[in-house]
Coordinates of C-alpha atoms in Angstrom, one line a residue:
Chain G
X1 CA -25.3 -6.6 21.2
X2 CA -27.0 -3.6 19.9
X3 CA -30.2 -4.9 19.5
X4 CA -30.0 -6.4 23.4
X5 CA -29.0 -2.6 24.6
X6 CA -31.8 -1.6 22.6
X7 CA -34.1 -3.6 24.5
X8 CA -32.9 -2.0 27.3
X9 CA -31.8 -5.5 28.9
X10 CA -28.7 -4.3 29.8
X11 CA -29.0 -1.6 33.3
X12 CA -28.2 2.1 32.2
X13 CA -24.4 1.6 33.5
X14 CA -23.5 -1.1 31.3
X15 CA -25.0 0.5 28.6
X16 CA -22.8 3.6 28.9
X17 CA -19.3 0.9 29.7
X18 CA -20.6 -0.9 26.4
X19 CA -20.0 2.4 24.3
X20 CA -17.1 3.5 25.8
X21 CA -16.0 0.0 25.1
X22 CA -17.2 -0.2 21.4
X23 CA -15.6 3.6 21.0
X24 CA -12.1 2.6 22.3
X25 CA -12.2 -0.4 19.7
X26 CA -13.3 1.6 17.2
X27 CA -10.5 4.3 17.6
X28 CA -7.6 1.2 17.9
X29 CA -8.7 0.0 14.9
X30 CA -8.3 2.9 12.8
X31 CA -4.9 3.1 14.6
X32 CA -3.8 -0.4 13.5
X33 CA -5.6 -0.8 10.4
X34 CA -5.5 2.3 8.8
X35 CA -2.3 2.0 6.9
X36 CA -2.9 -1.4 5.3
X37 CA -1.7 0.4 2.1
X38 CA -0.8 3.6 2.7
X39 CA 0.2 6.1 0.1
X40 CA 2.4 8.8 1.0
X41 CA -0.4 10.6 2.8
X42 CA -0.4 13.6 0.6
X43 CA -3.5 16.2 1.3
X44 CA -6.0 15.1 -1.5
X45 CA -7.7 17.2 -3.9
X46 CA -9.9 20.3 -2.7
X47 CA -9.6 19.1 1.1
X48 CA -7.8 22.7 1.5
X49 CA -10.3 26.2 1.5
X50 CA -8.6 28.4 -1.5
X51 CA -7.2 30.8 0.8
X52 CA -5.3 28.6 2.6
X53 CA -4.1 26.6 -0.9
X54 CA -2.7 30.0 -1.7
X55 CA -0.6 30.9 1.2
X56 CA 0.9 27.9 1.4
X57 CA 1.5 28.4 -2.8
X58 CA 3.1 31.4 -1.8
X59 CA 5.4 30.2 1.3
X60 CA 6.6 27.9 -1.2
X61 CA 7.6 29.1 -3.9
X62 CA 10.7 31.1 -2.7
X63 CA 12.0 27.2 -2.0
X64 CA 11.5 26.7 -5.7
X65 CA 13.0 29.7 -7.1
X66 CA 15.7 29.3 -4.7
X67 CA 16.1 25.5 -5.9
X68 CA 15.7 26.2 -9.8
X69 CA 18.3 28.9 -9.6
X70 CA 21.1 26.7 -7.8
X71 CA 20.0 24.1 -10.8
X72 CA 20.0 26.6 -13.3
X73 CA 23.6 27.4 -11.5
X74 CA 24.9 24.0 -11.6
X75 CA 23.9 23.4 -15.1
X76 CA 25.6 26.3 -16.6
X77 CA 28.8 25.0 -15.3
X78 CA 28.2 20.7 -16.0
X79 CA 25.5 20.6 -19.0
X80 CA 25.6 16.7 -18.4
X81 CA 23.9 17.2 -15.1
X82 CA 20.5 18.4 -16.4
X83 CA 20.0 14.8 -17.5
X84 CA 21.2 13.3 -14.3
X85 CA 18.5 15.7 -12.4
X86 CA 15.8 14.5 -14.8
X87 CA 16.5 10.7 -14.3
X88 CA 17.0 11.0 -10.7
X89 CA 13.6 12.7 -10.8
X90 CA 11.8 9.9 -12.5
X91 CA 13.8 7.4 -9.9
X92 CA 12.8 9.2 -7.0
X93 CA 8.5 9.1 -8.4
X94 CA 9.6 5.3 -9.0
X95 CA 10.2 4.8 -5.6
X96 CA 7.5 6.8 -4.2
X97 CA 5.2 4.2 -6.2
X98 CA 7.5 1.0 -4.8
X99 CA 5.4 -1.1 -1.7
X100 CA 7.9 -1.5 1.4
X101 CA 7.2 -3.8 4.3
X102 CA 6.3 -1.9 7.4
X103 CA 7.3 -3.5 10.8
X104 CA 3.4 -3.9 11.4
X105 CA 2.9 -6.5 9.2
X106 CA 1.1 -3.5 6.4
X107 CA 2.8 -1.9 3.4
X108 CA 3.2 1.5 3.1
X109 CA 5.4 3.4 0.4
X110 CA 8.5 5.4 0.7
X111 CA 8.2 9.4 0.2
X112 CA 12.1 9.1 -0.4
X113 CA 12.8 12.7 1.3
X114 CA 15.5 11.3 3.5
X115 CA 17.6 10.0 0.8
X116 CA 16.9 12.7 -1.5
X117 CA 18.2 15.2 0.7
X118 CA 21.2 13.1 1.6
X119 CA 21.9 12.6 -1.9
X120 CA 21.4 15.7 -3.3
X121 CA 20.6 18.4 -1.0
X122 CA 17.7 20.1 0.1
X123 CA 17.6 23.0 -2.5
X124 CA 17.7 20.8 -5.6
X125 CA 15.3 17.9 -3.7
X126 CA 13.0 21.4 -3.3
X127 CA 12.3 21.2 -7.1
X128 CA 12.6 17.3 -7.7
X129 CA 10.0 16.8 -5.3
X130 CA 7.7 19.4 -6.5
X131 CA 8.3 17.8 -9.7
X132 CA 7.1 14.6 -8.6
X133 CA 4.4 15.9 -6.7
X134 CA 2.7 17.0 -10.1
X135 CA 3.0 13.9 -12.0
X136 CA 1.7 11.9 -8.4
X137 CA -1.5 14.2 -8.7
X138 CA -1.9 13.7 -12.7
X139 CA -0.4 10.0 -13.3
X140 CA -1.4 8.4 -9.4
X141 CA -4.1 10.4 -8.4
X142 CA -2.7 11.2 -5.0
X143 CA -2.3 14.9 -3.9
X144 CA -3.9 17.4 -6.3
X145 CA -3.3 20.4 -8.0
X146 CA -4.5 22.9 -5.9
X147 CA -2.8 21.3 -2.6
X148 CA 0.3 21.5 -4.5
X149 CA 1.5 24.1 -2.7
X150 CA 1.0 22.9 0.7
X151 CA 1.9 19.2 -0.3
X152 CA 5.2 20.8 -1.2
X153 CA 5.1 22.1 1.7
X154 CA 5.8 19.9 3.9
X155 CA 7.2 16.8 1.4
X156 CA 9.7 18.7 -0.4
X157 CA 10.2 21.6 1.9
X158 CA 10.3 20.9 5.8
X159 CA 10.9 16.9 5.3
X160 CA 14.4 17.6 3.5
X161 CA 15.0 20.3 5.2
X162 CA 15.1 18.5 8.4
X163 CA 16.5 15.5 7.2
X164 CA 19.7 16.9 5.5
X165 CA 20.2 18.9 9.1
X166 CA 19.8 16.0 10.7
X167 CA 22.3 14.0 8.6
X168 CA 24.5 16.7 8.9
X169 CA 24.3 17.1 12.4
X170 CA 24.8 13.6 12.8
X171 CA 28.3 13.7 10.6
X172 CA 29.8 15.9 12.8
X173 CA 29.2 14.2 16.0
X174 CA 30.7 11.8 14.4
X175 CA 28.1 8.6 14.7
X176 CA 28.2 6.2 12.6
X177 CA 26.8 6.4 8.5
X178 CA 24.0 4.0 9.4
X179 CA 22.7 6.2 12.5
X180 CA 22.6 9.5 10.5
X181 CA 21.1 8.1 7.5
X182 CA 18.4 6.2 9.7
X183 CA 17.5 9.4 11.9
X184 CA 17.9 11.4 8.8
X185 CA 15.0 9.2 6.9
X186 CA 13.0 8.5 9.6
X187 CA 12.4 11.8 11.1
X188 CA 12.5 13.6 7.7
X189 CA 9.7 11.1 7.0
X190 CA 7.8 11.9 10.3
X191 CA 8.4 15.5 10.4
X192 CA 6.3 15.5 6.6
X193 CA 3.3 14.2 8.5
X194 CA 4.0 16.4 11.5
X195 CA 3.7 19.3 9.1
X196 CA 0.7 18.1 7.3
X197 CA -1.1 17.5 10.6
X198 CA 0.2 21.4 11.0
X199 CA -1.3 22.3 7.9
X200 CA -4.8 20.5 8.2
X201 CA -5.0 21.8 11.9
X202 CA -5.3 25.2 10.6
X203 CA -7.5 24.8 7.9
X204 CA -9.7 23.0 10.2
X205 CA -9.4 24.6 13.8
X206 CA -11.7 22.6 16.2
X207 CA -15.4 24.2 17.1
X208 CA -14.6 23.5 20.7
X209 CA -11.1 23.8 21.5
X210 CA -10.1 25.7 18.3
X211 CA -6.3 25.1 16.7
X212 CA -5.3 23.1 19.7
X213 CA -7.8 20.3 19.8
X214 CA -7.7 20.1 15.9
X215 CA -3.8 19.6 15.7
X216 CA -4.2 16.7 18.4
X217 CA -6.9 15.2 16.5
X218 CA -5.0 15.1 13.2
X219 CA -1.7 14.7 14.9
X220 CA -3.0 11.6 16.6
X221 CA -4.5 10.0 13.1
X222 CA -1.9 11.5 10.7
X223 CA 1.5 11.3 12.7
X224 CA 0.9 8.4 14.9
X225 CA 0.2 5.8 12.6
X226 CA 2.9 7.0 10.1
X227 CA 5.1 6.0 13.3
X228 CA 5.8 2.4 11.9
X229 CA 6.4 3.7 8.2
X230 CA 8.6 6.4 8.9
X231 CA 10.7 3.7 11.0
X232 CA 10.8 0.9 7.7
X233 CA 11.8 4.0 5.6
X234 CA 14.5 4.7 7.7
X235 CA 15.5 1.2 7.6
X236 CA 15.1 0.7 3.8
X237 CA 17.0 4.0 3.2
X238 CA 19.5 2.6 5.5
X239 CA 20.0 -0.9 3.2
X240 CA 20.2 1.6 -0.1
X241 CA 22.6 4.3 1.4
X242 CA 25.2 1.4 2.5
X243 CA 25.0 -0.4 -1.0
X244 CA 25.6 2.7 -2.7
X245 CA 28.4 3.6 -0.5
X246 CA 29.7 0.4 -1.3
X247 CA 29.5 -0.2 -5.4
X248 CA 28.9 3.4 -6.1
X249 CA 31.4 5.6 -4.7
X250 CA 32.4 7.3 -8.0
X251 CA 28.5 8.4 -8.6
X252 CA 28.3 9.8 -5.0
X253 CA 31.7 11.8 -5.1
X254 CA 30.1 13.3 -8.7
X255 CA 26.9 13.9 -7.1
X256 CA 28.2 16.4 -4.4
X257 CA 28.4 18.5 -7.4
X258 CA 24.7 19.1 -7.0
X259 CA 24.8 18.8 -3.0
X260 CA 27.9 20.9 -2.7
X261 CA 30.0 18.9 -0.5
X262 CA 31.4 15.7 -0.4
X263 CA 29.6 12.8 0.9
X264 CA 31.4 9.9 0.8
X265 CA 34.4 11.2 3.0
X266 CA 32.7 9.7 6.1
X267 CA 30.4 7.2 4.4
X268 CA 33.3 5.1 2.8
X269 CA 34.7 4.3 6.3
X270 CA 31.5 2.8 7.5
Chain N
X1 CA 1.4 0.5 -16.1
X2 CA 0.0 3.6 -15.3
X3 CA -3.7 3.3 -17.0
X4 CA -4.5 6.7 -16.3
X5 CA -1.3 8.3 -18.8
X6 CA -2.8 5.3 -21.4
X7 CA -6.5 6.2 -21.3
X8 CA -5.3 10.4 -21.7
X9 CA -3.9 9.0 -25.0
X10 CA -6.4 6.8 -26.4
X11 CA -9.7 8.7 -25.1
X12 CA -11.8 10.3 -27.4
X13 CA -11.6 13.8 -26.3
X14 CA -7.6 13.7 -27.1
X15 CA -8.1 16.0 -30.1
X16 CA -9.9 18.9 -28.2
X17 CA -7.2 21.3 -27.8
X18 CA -5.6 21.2 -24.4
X19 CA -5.8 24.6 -23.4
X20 CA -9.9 24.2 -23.9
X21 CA -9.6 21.3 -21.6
X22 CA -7.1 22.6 -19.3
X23 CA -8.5 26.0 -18.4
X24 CA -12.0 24.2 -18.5
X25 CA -11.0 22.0 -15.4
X26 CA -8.8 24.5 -13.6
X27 CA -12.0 27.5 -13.8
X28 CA -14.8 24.1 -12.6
X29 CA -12.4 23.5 -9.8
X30 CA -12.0 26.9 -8.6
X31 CA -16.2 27.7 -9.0
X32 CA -16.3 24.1 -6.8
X33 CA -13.7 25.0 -4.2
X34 CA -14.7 29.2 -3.8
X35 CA -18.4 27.9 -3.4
X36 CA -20.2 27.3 -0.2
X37 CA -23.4 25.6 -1.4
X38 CA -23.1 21.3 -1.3
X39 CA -25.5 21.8 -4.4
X40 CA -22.4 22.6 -6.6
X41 CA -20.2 20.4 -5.2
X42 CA -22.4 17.6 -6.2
X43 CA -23.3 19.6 -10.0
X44 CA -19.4 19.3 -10.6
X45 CA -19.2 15.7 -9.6
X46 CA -21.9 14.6 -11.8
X47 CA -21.3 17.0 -15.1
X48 CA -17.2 15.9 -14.8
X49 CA -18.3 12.1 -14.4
X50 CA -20.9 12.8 -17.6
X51 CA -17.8 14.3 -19.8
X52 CA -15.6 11.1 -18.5
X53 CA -17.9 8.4 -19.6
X54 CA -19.9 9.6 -22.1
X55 CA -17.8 11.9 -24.6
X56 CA -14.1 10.5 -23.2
X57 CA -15.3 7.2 -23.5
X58 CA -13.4 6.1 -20.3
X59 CA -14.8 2.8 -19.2
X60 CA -17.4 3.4 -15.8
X61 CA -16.1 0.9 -14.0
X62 CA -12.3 2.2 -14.2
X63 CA -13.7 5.7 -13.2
X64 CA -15.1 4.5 -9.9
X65 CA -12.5 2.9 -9.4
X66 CA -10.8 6.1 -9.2
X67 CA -12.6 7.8 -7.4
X68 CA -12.0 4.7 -4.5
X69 CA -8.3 5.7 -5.0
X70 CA -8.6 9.3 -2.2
X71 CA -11.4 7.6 -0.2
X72 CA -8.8 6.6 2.6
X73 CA -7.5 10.3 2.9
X74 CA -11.3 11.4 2.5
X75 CA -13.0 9.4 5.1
X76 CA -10.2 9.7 7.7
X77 CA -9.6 13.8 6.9
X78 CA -13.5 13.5 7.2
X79 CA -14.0 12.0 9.9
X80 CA -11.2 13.8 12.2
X81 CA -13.1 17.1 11.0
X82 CA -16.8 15.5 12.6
X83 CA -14.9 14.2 15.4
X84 CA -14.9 17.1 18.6
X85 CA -13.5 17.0 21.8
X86 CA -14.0 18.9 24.8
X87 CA -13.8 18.7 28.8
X88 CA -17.3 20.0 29.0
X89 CA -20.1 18.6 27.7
X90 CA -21.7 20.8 25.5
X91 CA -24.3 20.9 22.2
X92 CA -23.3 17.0 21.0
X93 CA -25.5 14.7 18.8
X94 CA -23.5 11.7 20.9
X95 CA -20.7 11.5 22.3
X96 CA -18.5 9.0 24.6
X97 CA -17.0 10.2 28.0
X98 CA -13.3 9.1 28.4
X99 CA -11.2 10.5 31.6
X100 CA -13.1 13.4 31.7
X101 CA -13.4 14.3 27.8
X102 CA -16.1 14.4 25.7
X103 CA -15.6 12.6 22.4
X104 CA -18.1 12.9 20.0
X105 CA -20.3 14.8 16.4
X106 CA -21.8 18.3 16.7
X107 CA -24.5 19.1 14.3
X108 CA -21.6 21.8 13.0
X109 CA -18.9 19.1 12.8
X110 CA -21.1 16.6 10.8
X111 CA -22.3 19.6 8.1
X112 CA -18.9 21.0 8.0
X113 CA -17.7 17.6 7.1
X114 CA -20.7 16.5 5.1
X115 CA -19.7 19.5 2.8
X116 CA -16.3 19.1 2.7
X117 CA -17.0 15.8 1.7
X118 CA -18.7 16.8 -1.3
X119 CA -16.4 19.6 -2.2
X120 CA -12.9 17.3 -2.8
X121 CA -15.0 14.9 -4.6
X122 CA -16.1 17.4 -6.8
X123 CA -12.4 18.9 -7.2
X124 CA -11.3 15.4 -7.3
X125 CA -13.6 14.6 -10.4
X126 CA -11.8 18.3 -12.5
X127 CA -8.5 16.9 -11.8
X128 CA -9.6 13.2 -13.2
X129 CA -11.2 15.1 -16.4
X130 CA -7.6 16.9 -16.7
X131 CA -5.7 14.1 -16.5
X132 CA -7.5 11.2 -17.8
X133 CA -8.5 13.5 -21.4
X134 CA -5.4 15.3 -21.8
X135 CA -1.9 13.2 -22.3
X136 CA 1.1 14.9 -20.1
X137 CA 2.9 16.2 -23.2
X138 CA 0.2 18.5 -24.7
X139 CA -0.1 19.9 -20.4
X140 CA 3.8 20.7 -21.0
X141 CA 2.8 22.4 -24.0
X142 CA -0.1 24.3 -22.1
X143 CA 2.8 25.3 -19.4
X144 CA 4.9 25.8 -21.8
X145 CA 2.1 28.7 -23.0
X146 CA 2.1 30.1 -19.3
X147 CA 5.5 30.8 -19.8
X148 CA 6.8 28.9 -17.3
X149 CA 10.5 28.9 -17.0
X150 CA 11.9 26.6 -20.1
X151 CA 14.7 24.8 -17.9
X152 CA 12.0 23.5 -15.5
X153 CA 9.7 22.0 -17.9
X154 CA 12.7 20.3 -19.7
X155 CA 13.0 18.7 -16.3
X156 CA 9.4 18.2 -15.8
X157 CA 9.7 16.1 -19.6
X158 CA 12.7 14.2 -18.7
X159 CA 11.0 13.1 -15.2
X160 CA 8.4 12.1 -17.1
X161 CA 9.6 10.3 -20.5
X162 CA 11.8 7.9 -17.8
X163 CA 9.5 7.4 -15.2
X164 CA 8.4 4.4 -17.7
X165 CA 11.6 2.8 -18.2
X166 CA 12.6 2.8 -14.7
X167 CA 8.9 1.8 -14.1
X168 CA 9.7 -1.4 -16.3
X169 CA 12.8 -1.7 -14.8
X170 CA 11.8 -2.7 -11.3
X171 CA 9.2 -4.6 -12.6
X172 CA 11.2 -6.8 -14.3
X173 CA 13.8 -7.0 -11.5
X174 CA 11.3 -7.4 -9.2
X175 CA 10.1 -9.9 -11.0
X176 CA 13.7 -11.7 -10.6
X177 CA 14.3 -11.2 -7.2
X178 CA 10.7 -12.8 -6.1
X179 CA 11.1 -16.1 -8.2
X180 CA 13.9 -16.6 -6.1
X181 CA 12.3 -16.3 -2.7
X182 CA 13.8 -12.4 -2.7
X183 CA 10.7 -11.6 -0.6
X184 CA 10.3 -14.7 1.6
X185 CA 10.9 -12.8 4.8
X186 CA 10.5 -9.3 6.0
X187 CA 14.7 -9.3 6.4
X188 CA 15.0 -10.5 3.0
X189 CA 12.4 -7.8 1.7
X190 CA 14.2 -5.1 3.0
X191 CA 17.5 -6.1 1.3
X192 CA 16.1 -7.0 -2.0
X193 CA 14.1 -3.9 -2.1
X194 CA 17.8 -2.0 -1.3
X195 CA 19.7 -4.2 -4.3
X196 CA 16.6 -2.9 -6.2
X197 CA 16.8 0.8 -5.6
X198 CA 20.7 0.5 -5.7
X199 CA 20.6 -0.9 -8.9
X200 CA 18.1 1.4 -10.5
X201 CA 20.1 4.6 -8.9
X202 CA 23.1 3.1 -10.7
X203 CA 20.9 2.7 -13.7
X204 CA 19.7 5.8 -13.6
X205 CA 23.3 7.7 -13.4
X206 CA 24.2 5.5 -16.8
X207 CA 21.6 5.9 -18.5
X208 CA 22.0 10.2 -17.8
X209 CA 25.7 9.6 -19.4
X210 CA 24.5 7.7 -22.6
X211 CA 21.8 9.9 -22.6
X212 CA 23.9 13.1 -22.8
X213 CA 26.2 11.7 -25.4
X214 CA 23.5 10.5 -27.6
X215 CA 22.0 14.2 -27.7
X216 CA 25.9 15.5 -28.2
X217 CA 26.0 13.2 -31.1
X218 CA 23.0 15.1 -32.5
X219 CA 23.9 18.6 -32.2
X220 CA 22.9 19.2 -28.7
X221 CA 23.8 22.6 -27.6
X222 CA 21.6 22.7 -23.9
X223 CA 18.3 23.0 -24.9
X224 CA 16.0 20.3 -26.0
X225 CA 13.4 20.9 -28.8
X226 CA 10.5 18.8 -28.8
X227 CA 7.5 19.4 -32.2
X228 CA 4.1 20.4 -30.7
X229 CA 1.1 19.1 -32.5
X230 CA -0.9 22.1 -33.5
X231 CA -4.5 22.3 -32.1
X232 CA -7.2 24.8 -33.5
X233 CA -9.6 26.2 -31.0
X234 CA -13.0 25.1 -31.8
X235 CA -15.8 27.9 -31.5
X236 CA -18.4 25.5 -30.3
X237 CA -16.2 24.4 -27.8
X238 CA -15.2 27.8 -26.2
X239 CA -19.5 28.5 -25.8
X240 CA -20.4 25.6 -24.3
X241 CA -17.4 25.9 -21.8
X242 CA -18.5 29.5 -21.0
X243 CA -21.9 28.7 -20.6
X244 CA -21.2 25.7 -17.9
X245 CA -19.2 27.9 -16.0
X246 CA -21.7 30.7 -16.0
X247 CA -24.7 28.2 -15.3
X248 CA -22.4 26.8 -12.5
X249 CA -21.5 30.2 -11.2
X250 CA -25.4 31.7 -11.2
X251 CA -26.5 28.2 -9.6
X252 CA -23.9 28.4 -6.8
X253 CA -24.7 32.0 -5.8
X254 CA -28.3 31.3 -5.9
X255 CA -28.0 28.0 -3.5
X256 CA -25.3 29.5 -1.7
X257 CA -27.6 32.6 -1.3
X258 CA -31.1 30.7 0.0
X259 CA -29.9 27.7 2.3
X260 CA -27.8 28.0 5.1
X261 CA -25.7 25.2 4.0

């Protein structure tokens, strides 16, 4: 094809309907095919400007002195639980690393923020998932060190954040577990992406169309497609959350030690 | 399972001490980030790569096979940075009109991106010379020297000393589950991948609880005390690190100051 239109076989019109053609195919396919494996779509290594890795450092890290003082809190008063916090930490890089199905057919891999937050509330997941963040950049080579802060961010930050209110929200209108738990993980999940988008946006503002057009560009590639994945993680988070509430009631009820409330009052009846 | 940690034990720069090769990674990647010119960008890529394969002894292949791992975040970051659109058509190299927008490269876009390209690769390669040359517990012991607060690198450890067993633990149950057609459908996926995380949540709760007595059994009283193996600084070491940073500071002022890059 490119060698007839280079030929100039084809009249000027068709040559113009045969690259709008070839650049609509081209943009679907990075839709559909771009998360045949998708890690957690942390911002890589030196993709931030330094300035910008700072300020997001420094937004951060009241989140993380907030979250290692209510652990430092809680583990004055139960010294057992600064071993639960550390195993729950290496479960929750386990099963960042774990493939799920995603309803398109790819794989993608869970960031786990929904469940975290469910499980043991925002401030503690704050640190956990900084935590995790550091050994993904060292052990996995995905995020980095100097995107720390803005990986944080949005993965152990706004993502929690939003899914524990969410969840919360959700318990006292009174749907059912599944529902919270599902909106919880899957918009927690989204909302990541939605910041990272946020965050790459203004690092990168457009030439033409400054902040704007950038956030639609990366919104579009960044958001979009994680709209599949953010829906399996909602679904596999749904699966764990109802066998827990089923064989490990006791663990939950001692767990709301670190979340503060009690979490199985509604989930038991479900 | 995770080659990376396995290669930071076994490679032959393990016995440098960690703060050389720590401080040395983290002062490269800061010279490669703060700089404008491509020319350093590409000095950090190769001189990181060269202390990989040729002192570390990491094998080549492994390394570029690294380097493949950020590619996907790279190309499409990349490429949404080249990419521009506008309603009017102004200074593009090409571009497609769709609805009345202009998609398409600007010569701006394309350097921009062509640079920024360069410059994660090159942070990219200080972060692989961190972690594939120093093993996570002398790191700890390098935070531990920044004075970071003690309870949060007892965390940081315990994350770390059981991300294995849990590693091996799904493994092997996953393992179980497959040999009996766990995974034959998506439905099935989703359920076995739920018993799986259920099951290692569980786990993990336990093994906390033995874990906790065990340590009360020996004396625990809240703070965990690992030995540190001691290091000595070696002169030659500490010049040649000073001079590479120096070299790479002079060179990117110099490029940064003559091309318009």
């Amino acid at each position: 094809m490119t060698l007839l239109y280079r030929e100039g076989r084809f009249p000027a019109g068709v040559s113009v309907m045969y690259k709008k053609i070839l650049f609509i195919t081209g943009l679907l396919a990075v839709f559909l095919l771009y998360p045949s494996d998708a890690y957690a779509m942390h911002i890589m290594e030196g993709f931030l400007p330094p300035l910008w890795c700072l300020l997001w450092g420094g937004i951060t890290l009241p989140f993380l002195v907030a979250g290692m003082l209510a652990i430092k809190k809680t583990v004055k008063r139960h010294p057992e639980m600064k071993m639960l916090l550390g195993l729950v930490g290496a479960f929750a890089f386990v099963l960042s690393a774990l493939k799920i199905p995603s309803v398109t057919g790819s794989c993608s891999h869970p960031t786990g923020v929904g469940l975290g937050a469910v499980l043991f509330g925002p401030a503690t997941m704050s640190v956990l998932g900084f935590i995790v963040l550091i050994f993904q950049a060292l052990l996995l080579a995905h995020g980095g060190i100097s995107t720390l802060g803005a990986n944080t961010f949005s993965m152990a930050v706004v993502g929690p954040l939003a899914a524990y209110l969410i969840y919360r929200l959700c318990v006292k209108l009174g749907t059912p577990l599944w529902l919270g738990v599902f909106l919880a993980a899957a918009l927690g999940d989204l909302l990541t992406y939605v910041t990272t988008s946020f965050q790459l946006a203004l690092a990168f503002p457009a030439e033409a169309g400054g902040f704007t057009a950038s956030l639609v560009k990366f919104m579009g590639i960044f958001a979009v497609t994680q709209l599949p994945l953010a829906i399996s993680e909602g679904l596999l988070t749904v699966v764990i959350f109802n066998l827990l509430t089923v064989h490990n009631k006791q663990e939950l009820e001692e767990l709301s030690v670190i979340s503060r409330r009690d979490l199985t009052s509604k989930g038991a009846g479900a | 399972m995770l080659k990376i940690d396995r290669y930071a034990y076994i490679n032959r720069l393990c016995h440098v001490h960690p703060v050389e090769k720590f401080s040395f990674a983290l002062l490269t990647m800061m010279i490669c980030l703060l700089s404008s010119s491509p020319l350093t960008s590409l000095l950090v890529i190769l001189l990181m790569a060269g202390l990989v394969i040729l002192p570390a002894r990491i094998p080549v292949l492994f390394y570029l096979k690294l380097m493949l791992i950020p590619m996907a975040f790279l190309v499409t970051g990349v490429l949404t940075v080249a990419l521009a659109f506008t309603k009017d058509p102004c200074s593009f190299l090409w571009a497609v009109k769709i609805g009345g927008y202009m998609f398409g490269m600007t010569t701006g876009g394309l350097i921009a991106a062509g640079k920024l390209f360069l410059k994660s690769l090159g942070a990219v390669s200080c972060l692989y010379f961190l972690s594939l040359t120093t093993p996570m517990v002398e790191i700890f012991s390098v935070l531990r020297k920044l004075r970071l607060p003690p309870l949060f690198i007892e965390l940081m450890s315990l994350v770390y000393r059981f991300i294995f067993v849990f590693l091996e633990t799904a493994d092997k149950i996953y393992i179980a589950q497959a040999s009996r057609w766990g995974y034959a459908t998506l439905k099935t996926s989703y359920f076995s991948l739920g018993l799986m995380l259920s099951n290692l949540f569980s786990k993990s709760y336990y093994d906390a609880q033995m874990l906790f007595t065990t340590l009360l059994a020996r004396c625990y009283t809240g703070e965990l005390k690992v030995l540190e193996k001691s290091y000595s600084f070696s002169r030659k070491n500490l010049l040649l690190i000073t001079a590479a940073e120096l070299a790479l500071l002079i060179i990117s002022w110099w490029s940064g100051a003559s091309t318009n890059f």
